[in-house]
Short mmCIF file of C-alpha atoms in Angstrom, two decimals:
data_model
loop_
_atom_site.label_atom_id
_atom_site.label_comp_id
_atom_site.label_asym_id
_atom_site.label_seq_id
_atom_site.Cartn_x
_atom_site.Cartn_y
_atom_site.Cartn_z
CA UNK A 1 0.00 0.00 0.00
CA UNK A 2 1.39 3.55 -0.63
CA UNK A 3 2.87 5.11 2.24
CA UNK A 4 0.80 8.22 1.47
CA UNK A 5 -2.49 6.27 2.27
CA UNK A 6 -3.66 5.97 6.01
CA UNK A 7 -5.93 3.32 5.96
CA UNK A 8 -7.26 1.83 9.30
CA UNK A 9 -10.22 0.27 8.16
CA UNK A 10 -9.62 -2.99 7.09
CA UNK A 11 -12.01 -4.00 4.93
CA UNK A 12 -10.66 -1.49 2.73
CA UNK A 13 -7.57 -2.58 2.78
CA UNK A 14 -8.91 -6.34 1.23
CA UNK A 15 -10.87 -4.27 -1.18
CA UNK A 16 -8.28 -2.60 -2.67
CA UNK A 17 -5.70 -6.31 -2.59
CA UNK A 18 -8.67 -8.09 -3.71
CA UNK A 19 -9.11 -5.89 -6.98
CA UNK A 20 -5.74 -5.75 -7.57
CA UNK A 21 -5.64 -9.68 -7.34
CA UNK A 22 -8.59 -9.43 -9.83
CA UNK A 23 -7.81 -7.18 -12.48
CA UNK A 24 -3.57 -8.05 -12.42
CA UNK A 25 -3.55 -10.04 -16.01
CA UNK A 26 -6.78 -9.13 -17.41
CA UNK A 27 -7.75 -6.34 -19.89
CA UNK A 28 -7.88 -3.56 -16.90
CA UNK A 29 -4.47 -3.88 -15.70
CA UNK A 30 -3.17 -0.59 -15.19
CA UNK A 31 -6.94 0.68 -16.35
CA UNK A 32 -8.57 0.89 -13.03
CA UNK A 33 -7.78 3.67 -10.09
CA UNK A 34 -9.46 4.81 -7.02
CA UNK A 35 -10.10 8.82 -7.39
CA UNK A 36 -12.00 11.75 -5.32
CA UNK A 37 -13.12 12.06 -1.76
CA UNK A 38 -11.41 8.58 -1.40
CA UNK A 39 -8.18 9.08 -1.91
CA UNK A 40 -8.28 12.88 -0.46
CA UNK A 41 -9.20 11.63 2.61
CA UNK A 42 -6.98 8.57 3.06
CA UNK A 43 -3.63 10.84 2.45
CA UNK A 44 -5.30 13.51 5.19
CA UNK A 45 -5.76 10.39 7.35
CA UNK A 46 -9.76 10.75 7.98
CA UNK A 47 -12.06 7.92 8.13
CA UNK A 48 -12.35 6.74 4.18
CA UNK A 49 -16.66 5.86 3.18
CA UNK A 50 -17.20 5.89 -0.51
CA UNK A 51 -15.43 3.98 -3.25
CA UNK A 52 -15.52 5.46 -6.34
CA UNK A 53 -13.39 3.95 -9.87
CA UNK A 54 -12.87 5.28 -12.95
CA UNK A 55 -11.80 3.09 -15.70
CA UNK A 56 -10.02 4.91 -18.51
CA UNK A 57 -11.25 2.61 -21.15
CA UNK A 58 -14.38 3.68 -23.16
CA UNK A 59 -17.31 2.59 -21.86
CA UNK A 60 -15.51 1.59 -18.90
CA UNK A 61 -17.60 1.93 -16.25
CA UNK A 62 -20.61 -0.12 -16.39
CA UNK A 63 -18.14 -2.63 -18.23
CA UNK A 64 -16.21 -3.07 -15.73
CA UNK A 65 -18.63 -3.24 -12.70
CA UNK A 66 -20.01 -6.01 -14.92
CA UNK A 67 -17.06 -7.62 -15.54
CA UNK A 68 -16.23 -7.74 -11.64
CA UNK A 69 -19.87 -9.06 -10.50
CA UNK A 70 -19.08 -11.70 -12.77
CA UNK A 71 -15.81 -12.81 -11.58
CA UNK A 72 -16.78 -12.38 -8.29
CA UNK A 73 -19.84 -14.94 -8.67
CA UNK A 74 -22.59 -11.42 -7.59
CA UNK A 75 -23.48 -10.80 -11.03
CA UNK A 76 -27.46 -10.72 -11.04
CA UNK A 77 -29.18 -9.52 -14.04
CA UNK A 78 -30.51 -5.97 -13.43
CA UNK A 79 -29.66 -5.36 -9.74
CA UNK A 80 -26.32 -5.92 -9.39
CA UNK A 81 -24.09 -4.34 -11.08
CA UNK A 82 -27.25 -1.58 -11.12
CA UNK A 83 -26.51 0.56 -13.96
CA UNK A 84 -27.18 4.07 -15.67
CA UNK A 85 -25.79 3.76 -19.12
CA UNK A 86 -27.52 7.41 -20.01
CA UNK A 87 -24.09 8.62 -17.80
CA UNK A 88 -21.43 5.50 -18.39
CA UNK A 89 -21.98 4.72 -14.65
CA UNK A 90 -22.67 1.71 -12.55
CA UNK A 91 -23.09 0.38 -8.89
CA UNK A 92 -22.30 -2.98 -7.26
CA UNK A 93 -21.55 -4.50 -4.21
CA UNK A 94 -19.21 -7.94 -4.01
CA UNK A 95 -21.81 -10.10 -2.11
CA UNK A 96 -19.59 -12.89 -2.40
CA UNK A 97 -17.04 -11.34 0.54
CA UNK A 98 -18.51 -10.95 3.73
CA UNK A 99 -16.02 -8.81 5.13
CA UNK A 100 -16.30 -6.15 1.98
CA UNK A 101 -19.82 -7.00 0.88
CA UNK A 102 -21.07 -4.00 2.26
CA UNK A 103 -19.09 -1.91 0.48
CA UNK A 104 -20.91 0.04 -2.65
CA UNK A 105 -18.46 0.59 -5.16
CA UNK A 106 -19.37 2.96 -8.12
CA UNK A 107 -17.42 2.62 -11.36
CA UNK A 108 -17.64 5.04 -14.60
CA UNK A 109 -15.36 5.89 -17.59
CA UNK A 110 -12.75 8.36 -17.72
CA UNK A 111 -14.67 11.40 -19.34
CA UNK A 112 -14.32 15.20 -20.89
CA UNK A 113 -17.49 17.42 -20.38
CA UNK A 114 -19.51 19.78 -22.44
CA UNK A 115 -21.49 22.82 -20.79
CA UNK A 116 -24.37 24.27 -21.95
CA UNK A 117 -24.34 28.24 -20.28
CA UNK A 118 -27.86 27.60 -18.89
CA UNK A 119 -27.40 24.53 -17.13
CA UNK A 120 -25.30 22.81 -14.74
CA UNK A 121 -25.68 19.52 -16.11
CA UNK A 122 -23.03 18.81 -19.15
CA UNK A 123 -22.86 16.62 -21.86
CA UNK A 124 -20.09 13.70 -21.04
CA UNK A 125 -17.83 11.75 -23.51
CA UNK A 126 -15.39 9.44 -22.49
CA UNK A 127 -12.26 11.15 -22.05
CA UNK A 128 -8.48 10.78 -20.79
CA UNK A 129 -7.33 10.35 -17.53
CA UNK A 130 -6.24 14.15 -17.62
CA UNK A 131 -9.41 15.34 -19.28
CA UNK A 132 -10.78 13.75 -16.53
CA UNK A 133 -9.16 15.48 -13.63
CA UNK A 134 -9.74 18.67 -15.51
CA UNK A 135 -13.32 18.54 -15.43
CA UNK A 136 -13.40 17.85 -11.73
CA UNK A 137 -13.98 21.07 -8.83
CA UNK A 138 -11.05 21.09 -6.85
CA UNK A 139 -7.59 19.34 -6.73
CA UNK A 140 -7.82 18.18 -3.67
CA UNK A 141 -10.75 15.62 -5.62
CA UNK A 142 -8.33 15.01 -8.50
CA UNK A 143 -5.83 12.57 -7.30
CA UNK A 144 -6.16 8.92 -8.64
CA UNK A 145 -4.86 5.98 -7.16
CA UNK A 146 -3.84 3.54 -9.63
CA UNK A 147 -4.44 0.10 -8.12
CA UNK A 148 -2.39 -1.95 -10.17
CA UNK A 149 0.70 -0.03 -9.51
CA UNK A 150 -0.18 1.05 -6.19
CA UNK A 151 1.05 5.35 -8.15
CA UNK A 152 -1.27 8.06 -6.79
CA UNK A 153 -1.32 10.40 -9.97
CA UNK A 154 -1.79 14.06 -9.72
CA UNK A 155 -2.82 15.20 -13.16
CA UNK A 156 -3.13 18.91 -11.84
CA UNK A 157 0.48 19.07 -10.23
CA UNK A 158 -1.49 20.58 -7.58
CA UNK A 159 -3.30 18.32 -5.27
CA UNK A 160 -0.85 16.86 -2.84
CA UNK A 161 0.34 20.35 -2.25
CA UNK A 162 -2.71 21.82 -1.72
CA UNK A 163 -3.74 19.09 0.95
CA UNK A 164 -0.23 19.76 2.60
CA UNK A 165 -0.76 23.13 2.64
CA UNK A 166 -4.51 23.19 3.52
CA UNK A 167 -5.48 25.45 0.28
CA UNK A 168 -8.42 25.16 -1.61
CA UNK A 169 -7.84 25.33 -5.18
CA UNK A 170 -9.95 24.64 -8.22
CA UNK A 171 -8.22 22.22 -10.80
CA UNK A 172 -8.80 24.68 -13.73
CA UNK A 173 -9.38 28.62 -14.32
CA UNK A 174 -11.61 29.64 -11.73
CA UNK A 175 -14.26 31.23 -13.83
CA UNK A 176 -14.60 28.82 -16.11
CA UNK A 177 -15.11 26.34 -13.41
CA UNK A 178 -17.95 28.19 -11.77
CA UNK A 179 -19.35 29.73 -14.83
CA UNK A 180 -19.41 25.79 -16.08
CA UNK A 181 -21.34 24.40 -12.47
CA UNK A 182 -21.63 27.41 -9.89
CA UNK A 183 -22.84 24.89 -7.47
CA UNK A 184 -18.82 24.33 -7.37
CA UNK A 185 -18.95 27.86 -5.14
CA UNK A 186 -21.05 26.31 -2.68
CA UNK A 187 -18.71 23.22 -2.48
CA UNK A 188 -15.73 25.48 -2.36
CA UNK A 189 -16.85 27.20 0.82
CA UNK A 190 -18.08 23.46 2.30
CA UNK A 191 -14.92 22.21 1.97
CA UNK A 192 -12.85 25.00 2.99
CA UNK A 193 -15.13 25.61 6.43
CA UNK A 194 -15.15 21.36 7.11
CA UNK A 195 -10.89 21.55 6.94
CA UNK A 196 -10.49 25.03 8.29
CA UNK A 197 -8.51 25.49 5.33
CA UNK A 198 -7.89 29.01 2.68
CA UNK A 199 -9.39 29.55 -0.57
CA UNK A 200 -6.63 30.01 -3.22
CA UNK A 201 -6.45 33.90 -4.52
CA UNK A 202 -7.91 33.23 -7.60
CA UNK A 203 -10.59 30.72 -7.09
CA UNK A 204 -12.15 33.40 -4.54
CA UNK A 205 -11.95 36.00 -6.87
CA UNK A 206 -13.65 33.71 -9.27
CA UNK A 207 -15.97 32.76 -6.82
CA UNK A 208 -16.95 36.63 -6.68
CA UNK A 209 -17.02 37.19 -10.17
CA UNK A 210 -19.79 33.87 -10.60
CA UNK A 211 -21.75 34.95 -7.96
CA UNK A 212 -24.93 35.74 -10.23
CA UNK A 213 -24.63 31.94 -11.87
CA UNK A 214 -26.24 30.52 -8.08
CA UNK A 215 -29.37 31.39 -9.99
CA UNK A 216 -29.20 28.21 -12.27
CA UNK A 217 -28.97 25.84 -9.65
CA UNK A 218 -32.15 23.67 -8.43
CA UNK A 219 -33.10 24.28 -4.90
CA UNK A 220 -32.81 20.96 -4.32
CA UNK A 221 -28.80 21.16 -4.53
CA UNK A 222 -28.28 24.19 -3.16
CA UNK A 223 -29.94 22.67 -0.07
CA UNK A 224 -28.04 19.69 -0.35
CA UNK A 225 -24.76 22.23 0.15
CA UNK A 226 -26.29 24.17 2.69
CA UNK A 227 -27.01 21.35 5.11
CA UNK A 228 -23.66 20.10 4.89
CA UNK A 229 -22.11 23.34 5.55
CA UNK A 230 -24.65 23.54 9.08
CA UNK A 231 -22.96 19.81 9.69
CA UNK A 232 -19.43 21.63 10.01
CA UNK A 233 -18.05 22.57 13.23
CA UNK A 234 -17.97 26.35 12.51
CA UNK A 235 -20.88 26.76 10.04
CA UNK A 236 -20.72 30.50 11.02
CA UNK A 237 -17.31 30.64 8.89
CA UNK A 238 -19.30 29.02 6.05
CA UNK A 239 -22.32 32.18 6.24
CA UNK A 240 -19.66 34.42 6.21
CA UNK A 241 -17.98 33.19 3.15
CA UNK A 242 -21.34 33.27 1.31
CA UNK A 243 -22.01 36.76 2.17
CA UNK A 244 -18.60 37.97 1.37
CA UNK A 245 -18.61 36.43 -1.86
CA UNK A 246 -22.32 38.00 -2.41
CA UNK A 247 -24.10 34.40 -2.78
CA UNK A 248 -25.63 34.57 0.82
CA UNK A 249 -28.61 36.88 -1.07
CA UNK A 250 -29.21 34.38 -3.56
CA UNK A 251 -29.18 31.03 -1.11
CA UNK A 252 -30.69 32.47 1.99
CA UNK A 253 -32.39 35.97 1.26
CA UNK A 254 -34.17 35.89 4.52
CA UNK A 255 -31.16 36.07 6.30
CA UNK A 256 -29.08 38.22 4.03
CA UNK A 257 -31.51 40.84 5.16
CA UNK A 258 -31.18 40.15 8.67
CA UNK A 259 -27.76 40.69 8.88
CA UNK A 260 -27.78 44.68 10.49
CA UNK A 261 -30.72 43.61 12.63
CA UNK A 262 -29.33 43.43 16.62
CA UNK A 263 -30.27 41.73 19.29
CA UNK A 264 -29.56 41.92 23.14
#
């Protein structure tokens, strides 16, 4: 295992040894890696949850959650792997291993994206490993672990620095990021009030400049961001980002409006 990982858990550890025992030999050698909140979290040493794979082979995903139901003996027609070919994705769980059965694992191909300036929601083709990091929010999500070779790959150059120096970065130019999916501002100040961490220069001034785009967003996920900023320890730091990057009006009027009203 890496030495930047810090895994306790063990049932991901026999996860990870039992895929590479898998895949070593087959087609998706050297095709399958571990990326996002995964990987983030095992180098920062926290408590590691979801397992998601990319597979940089096209129609990866759902091919190879098939592929591993299959040669794990869980492959059941229509349930497991479940899949969602309309985005190249697809979820399974290896029944066959009680100790990492209840593990849901969620595979999809390596992809570029395509905006559309009134939505959020892009048009996906499969893409290269580095397209792929591109597309994603923040660097700190971008880092890949490759399990064959047991490499963690930082496509943006700037991901293991930015966790060692407890920055917040977005893995492109800022404004094209949040004029692409503003709901990345929201996530920006989630993640930078859950470490205690800065916001890079120029993704806050990118941030500011984006502000108007909250309007796109569903109130569904702007909810979905606002509850896990109230989970944080200081959720007062997260308010005060909003309203200093002027999206506290658009998110939470009512209390915009309250904010020169005193009390004793």
């Amino acid at each position: 295992m890496n030495d930047l990982l810090k895994i306790d858990d063990s049932k991901f550890i026999r996860l990870i040894e039992r895929l590479k025992t898998l895949i070593d030999g087959s087609v998706f050698e050297n095709h399958v890696f571990i990326v996002g909140g995964f990987v983030r979290d095992a180098i920062m040493g926290s408590p590691v949850k979801d397992v998601d794979i990319v597979v940089d082979v096209p129609d990866g995903g759902i091919g190879f959650a098939t592929w591993l139901a299959f040669n794990t003996g869980c492959l059941i027609n229509g349930k497991n792997p479940c899949t969602f070919p309309s985005y190249g994705t697809a979820k399974l769980q290896i029944y066959s291993d009680p100790e990492i059965s209840n593990i849901e694992i969620e595979c999809v191909q390596t992809r570029k994206e395509k905006y559309d300036k009134n939505s959020r929601n892009p048009e996906t083709v499969f893409g290269t490993l580095q397209e792929d990091a591109m597309r994603r929010d923040l660097t700190i999500n971008a880092l890949y672990y490759n399990i064959s070779t047991d490499e963690i790959c930082d496509f943006t150059k700037c991901g293991l620095d930015d966790i060692k120096n407890h920055v917040i970065r977005t893995t492109g130019k800022p404004d094209m990021v949040f004029s692409d999916d503003p709901l990345r501002i929201l996530r920006v100040i989630r993640f930078a009030t859950r470490f205690g961490w800065k916001i890079d220069k120029d993704t806050w001034i990118g941030m500011i400049m984006n502000a108007r785009r909250i309007n796109i967003l569903s109130q569904e996920r702007v909810t979905m961001e606002l509850n896990n900023m109230l989970l944080c320890d200081t959720p007062s730091a997260a308010i005060e980002r909003m309203d200093k990057c002027n999206v506290l009006r658009k998110v939470l009027p009512s209390l915009d409006v309250s904010k020169h009203v005193y009390q004793d």
